[in-house]
CSV table of C-alpha atoms in Angstrom, one decimal:
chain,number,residue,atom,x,y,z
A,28,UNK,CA,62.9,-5.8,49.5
A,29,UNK,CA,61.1,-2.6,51.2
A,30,UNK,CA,62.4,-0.8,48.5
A,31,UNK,CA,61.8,-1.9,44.7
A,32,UNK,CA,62.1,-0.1,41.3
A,33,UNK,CA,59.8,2.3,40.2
A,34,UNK,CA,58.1,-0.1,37.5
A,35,UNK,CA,55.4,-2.4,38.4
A,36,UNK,CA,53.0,-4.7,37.0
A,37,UNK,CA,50.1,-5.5,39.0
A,38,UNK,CA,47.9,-8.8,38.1
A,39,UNK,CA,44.2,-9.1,39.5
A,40,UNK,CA,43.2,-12.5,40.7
A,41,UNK,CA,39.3,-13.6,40.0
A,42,UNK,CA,39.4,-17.4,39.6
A,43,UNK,CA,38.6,-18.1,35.4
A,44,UNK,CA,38.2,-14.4,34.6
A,45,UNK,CA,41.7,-14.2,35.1
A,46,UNK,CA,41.7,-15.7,31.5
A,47,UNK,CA,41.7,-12.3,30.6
A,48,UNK,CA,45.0,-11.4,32.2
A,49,UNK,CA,46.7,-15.0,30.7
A,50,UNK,CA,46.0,-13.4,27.3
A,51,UNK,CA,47.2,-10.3,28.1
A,52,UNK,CA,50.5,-11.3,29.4
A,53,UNK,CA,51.1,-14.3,26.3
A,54,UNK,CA,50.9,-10.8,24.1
A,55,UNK,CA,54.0,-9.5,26.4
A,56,UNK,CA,55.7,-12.7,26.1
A,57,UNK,CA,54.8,-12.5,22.0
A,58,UNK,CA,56.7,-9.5,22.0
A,59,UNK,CA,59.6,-10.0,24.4
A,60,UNK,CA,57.9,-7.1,26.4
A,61,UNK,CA,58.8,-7.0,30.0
A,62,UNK,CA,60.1,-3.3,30.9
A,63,UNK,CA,59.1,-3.9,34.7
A,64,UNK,CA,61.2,-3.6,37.8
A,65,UNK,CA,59.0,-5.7,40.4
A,66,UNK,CA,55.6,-7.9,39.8
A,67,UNK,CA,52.4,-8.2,41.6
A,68,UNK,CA,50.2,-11.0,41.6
A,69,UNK,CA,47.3,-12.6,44.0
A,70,UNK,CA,45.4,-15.7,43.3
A,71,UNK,CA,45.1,-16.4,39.7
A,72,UNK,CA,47.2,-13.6,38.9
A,73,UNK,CA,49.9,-14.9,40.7
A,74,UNK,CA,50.1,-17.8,38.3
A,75,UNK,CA,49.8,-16.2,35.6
A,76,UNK,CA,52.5,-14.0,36.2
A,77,UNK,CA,54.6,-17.0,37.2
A,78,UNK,CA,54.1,-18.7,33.7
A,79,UNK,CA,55.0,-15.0,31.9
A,80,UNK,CA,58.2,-14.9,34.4
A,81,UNK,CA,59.4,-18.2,33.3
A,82,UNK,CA,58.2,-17.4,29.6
A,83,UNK,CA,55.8,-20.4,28.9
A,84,UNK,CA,53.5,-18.7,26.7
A,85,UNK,CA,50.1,-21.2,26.6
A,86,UNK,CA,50.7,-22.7,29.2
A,87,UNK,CA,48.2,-21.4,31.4
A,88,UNK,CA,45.6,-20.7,28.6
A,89,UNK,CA,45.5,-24.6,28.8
A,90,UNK,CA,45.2,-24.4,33.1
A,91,UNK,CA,42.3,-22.1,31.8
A,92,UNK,CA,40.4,-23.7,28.9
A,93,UNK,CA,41.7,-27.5,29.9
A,94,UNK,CA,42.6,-28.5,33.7
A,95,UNK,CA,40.2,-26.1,34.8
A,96,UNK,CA,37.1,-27.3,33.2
A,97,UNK,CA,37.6,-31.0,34.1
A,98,UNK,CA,35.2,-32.6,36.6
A,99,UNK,CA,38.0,-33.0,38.8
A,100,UNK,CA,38.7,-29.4,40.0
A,101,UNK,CA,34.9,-28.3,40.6
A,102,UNK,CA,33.0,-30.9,42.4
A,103,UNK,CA,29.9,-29.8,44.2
A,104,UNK,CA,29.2,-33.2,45.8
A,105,UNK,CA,32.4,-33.0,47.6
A,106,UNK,CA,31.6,-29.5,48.7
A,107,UNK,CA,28.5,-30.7,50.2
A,108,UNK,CA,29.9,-33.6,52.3
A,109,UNK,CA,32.2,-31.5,54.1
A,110,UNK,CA,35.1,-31.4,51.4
A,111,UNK,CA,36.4,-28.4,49.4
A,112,UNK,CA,34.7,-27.5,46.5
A,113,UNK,CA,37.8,-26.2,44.7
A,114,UNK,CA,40.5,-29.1,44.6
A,115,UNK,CA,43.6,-27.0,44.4
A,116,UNK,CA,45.9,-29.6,45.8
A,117,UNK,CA,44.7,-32.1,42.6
A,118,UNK,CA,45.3,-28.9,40.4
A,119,UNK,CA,48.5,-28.2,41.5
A,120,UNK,CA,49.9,-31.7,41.4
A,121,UNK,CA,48.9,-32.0,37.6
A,122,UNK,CA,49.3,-29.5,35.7
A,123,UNK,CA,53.0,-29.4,37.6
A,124,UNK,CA,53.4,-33.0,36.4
A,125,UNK,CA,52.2,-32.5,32.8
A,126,UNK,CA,53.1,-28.7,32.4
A,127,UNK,CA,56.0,-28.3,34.6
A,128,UNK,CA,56.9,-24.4,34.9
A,129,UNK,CA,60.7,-23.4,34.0
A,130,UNK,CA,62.1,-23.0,37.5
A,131,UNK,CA,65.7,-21.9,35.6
A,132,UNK,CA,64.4,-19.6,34.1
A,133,UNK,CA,62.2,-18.0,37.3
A,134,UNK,CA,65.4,-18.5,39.1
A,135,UNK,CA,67.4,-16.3,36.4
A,136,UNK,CA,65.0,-13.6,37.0
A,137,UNK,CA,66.8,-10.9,39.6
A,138,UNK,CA,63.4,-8.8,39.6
A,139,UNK,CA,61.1,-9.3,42.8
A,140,UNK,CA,58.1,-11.2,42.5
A,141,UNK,CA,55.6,-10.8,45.1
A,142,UNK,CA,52.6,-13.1,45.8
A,143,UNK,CA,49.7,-11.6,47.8
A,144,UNK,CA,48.7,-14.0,50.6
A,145,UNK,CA,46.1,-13.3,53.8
A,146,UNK,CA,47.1,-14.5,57.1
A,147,UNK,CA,44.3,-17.0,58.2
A,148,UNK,CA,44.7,-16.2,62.0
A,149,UNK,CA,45.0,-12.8,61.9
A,150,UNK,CA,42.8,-11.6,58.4
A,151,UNK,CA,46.2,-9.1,57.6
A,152,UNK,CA,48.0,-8.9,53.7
A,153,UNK,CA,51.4,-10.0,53.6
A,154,UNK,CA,53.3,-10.0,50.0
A,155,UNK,CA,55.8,-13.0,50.1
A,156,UNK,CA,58.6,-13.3,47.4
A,157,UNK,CA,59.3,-17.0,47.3
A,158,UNK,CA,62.3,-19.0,45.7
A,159,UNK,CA,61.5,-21.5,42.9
A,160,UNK,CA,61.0,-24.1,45.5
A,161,UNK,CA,58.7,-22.6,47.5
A,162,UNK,CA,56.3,-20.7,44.7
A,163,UNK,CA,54.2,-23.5,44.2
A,164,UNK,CA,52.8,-24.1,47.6
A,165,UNK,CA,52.7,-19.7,47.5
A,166,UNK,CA,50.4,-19.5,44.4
A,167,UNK,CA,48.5,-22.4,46.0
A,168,UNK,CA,47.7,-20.4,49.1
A,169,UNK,CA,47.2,-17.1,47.2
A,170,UNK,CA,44.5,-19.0,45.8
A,171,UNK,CA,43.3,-20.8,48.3
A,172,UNK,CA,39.8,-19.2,48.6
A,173,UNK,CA,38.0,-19.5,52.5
A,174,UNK,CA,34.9,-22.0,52.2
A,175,UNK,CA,35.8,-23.2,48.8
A,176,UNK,CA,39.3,-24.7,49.9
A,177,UNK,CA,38.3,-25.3,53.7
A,178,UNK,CA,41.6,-25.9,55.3
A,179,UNK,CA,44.2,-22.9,53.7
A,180,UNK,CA,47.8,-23.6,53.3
A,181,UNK,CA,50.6,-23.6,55.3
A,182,UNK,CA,53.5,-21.8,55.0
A,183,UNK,CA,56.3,-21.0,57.4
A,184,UNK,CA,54.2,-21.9,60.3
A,185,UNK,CA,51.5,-20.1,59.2
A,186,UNK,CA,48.2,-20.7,57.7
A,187,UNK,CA,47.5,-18.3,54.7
A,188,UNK,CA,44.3,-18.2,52.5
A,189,UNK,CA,43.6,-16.3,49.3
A,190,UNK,CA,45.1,-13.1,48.9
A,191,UNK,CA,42.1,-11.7,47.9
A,192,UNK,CA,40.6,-11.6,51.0
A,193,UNK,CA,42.8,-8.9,52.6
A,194,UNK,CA,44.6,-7.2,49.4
A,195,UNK,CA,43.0,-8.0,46.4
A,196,UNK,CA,44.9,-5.5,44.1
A,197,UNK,CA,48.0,-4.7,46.1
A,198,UNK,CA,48.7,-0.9,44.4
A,199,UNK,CA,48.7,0.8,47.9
A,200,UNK,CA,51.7,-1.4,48.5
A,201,UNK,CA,53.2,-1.0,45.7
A,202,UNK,CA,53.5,2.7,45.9
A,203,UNK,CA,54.6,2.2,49.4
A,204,UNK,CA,57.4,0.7,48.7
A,205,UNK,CA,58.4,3.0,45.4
A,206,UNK,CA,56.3,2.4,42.9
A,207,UNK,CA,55.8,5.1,40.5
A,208,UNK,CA,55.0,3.4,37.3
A,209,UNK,CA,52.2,1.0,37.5
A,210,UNK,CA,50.4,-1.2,34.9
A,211,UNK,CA,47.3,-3.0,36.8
A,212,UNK,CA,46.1,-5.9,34.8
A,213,UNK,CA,42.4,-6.2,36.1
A,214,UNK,CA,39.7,-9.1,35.6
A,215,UNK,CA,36.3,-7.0,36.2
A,216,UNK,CA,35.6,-4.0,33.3
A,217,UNK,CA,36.8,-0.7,34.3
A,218,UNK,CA,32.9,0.3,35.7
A,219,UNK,CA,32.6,-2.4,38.4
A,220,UNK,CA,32.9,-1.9,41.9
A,221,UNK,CA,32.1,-4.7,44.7
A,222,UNK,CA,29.3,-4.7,46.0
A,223,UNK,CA,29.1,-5.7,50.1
A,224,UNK,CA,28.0,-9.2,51.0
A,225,UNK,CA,24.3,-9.5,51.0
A,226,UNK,CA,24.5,-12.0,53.9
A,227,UNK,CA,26.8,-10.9,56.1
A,228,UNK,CA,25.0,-13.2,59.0
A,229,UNK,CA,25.6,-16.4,57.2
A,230,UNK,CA,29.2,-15.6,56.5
A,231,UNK,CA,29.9,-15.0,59.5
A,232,UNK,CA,28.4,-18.7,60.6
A,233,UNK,CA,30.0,-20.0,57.9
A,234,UNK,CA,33.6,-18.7,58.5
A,235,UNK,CA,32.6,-19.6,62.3
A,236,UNK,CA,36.6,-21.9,62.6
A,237,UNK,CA,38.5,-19.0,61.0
A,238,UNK,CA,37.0,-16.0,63.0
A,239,UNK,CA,39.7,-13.8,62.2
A,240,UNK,CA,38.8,-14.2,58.3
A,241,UNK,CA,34.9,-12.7,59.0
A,242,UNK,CA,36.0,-8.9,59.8
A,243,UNK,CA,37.9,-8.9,56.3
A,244,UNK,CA,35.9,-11.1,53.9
A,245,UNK,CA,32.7,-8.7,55.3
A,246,UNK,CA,34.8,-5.6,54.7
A,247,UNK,CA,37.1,-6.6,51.3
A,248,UNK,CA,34.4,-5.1,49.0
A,249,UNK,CA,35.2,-1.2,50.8
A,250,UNK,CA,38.9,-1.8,50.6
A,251,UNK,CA,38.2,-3.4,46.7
A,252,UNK,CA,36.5,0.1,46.0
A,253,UNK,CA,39.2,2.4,47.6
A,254,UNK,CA,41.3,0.6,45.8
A,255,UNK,CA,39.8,1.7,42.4
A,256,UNK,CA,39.2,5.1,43.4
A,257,UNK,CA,43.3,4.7,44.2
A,258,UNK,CA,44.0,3.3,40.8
A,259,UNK,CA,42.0,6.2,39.4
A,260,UNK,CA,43.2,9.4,41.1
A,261,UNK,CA,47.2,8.2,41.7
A,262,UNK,CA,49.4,10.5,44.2
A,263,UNK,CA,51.3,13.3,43.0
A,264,UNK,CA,54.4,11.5,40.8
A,265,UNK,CA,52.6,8.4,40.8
A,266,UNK,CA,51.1,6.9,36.9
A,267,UNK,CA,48.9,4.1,36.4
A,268,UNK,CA,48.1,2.4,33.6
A,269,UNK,CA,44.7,0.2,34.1
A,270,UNK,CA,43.9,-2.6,31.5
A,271,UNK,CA,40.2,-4.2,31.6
A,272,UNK,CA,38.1,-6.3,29.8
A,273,UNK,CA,35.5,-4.5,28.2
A,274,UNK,CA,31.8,-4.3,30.0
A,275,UNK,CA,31.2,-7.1,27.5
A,276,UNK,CA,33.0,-9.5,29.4
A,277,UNK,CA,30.7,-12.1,31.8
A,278,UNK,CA,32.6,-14.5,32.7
A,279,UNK,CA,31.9,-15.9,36.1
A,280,UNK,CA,34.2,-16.4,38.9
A,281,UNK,CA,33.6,-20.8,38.2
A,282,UNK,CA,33.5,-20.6,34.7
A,283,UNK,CA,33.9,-24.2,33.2
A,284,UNK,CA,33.2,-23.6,29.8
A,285,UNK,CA,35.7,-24.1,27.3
A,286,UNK,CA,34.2,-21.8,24.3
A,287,UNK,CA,34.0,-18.5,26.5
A,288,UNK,CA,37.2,-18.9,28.0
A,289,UNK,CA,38.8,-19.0,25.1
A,290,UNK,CA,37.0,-16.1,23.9
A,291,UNK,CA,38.1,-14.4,26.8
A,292,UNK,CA,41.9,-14.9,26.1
A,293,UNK,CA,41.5,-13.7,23.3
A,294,UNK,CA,40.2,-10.8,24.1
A,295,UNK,CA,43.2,-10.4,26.4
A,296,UNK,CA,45.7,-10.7,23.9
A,297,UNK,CA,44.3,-7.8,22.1
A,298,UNK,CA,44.2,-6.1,25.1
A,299,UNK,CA,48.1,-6.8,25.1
A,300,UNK,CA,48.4,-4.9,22.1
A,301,UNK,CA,47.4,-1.8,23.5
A,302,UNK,CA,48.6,-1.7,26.4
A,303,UNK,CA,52.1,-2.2,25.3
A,304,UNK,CA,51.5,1.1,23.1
A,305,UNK,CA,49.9,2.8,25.8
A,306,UNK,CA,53.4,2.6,28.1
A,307,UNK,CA,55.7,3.4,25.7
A,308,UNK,CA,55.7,7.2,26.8
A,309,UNK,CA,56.4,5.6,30.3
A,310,UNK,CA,59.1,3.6,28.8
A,311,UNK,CA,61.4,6.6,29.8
A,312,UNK,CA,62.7,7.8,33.2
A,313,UNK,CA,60.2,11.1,33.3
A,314,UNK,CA,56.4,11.3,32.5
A,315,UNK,CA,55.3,12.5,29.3
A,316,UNK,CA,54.5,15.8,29.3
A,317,UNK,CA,50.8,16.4,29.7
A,318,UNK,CA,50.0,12.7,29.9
A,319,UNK,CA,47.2,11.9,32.6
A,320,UNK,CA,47.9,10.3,35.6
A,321,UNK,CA,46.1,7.5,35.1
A,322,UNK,CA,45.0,5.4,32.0
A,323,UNK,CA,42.0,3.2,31.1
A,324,UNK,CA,42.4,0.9,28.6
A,325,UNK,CA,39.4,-1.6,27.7
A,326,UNK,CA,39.5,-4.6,25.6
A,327,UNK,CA,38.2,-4.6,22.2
A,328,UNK,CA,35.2,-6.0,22.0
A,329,UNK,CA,35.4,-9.5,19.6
């Protein structure tokens, strides 16, 4: 799959904020909107995008507002005796059980799907495009975060940690391999850019086991930024279409509240709204004329 269509939706990971993107993509299902040749996902993108492929709206606005905020998932007194602070295998296991995902229908769906995964012994981005059998253990690797889920996942051999970490909003690949219609779903308002780790020294202890995880994790917030600067001044022949939440939006990467969780899928699902009227003039083979290269399109404000 080198080559792919020239449609692509693009999900940001970013833990809970990625409530914002859940909303988003419920709209699409709402609507029966899905005009996309291939989709992008890493971390908590990549789940969300797998619940829009296999069209259970809801479902992961109750990972989100539910599973998520249980004392389960986030238990700092693990963290502290050596454990991981983010139980993704006790996440996985449940909401699998008690949700299920729709693995006919994933499996109906001829379109690529492309996880974003980081290579634990060697830092690099690889995009994989799992069968129904596999995506599970995928997602759980693309959001396998270093230092909050100690041990990554395997896959294939390999060891893989959060996508993140190497390629947290895989355009640059995406045009690589064809892209030339893009819709990023982001989880950060259209003015932030990363800022550099204020203690590079301690992350570097800290990421002591996996030393071919320090060079990226110190150097992800440069690529994060390029990235942006990417999304905002496309090639020639490339469009992109960038949905945010507006500058209002605060939720932190381990929210566990339900109230502003909710508050921010619904600002997502508004955000739905007008994104699918902002690529309708894309919905044809040839750009408008005179339409920009690049869209921003914040969230109303609720």
């Amino acid at each position: 799959m080198d080559r792919i269509g020239e449609r692509a939706l693009i999900v940001e990971g970013g833990a809970m904020r990625g409530v914002f993107s859940c909303g988003v993509l419920d709209t699409f299902l709402a609507h029966n909107f899905s005009p996309f040749d291939s989709f992008w996902g890493v971390s908590a993108g990549a789940s969300n995008l797998a619940a829009y492929l296999a069209k259970m709206p809801g479902r992961n606005r109750k990972i989100y507002t539910d599973y998520s905020c249980r004392r389960e998932f986030l238990t700092p007194g693990r963290f502290l005796r050596g454990g991981d602070l983010m139980d993704l295998d006790w996440m996985w296991t449940i909401t699998l059980a008690e949700l299920g995902i729709d693995k006919a229908t994933l499996a109906a769906d001829p379109r690529p799907f492309f996880l974003g995964v980081t290579r634990q012994d060697s830092g690099t981005a690889e995009y994989h495009a799992p069968d129904v059998d596999t995506l599970a253990e995928t997602m759980k690797a693309s959001s396998a975060l270093p230092l909050l889920y100690r041990n990554g996942v395997r896959l294939n051999g390999h060891t893989y940690v959060d996508g993140g970490v190497a390629d947290a909003l895989p355009v640059a690949e995406a045009i690589r391999r064809g892209a030339r219609q893009i819709m990023v779903l982001r989880s950060r308002p259209a003015h932030y850019q990363k800022s550099p780790s204020s203690l590079p020294a301690l992350q570097r202890w800290l990421l002591r086991d996996t030393p071919q995880l320090v060079e990226p994790m110190l150097s992800r917030a440069q690529r994060y930024n390029d990235t942006l600067a990417l999304i905002r001044q496309p090639p020639e022949g490339v469009t992109i279409v960038e949905i945010c939440p507006p500058e209002s939006f605060q939720l932190k990467r381990l929210t566990r509240d339900a109230e502003p969780l909710e508050r921010g899928y619904e600002l997502g699902m508004k955000a739905g709204e007008e994104a699918m009227a902002r690529w309708k003039p894309f919905s044809g083979d040839v750009q408008s004329p005179g339409q920009p290269a690049h869209q921003s399109v914040p969230a109303p404000t609720v």
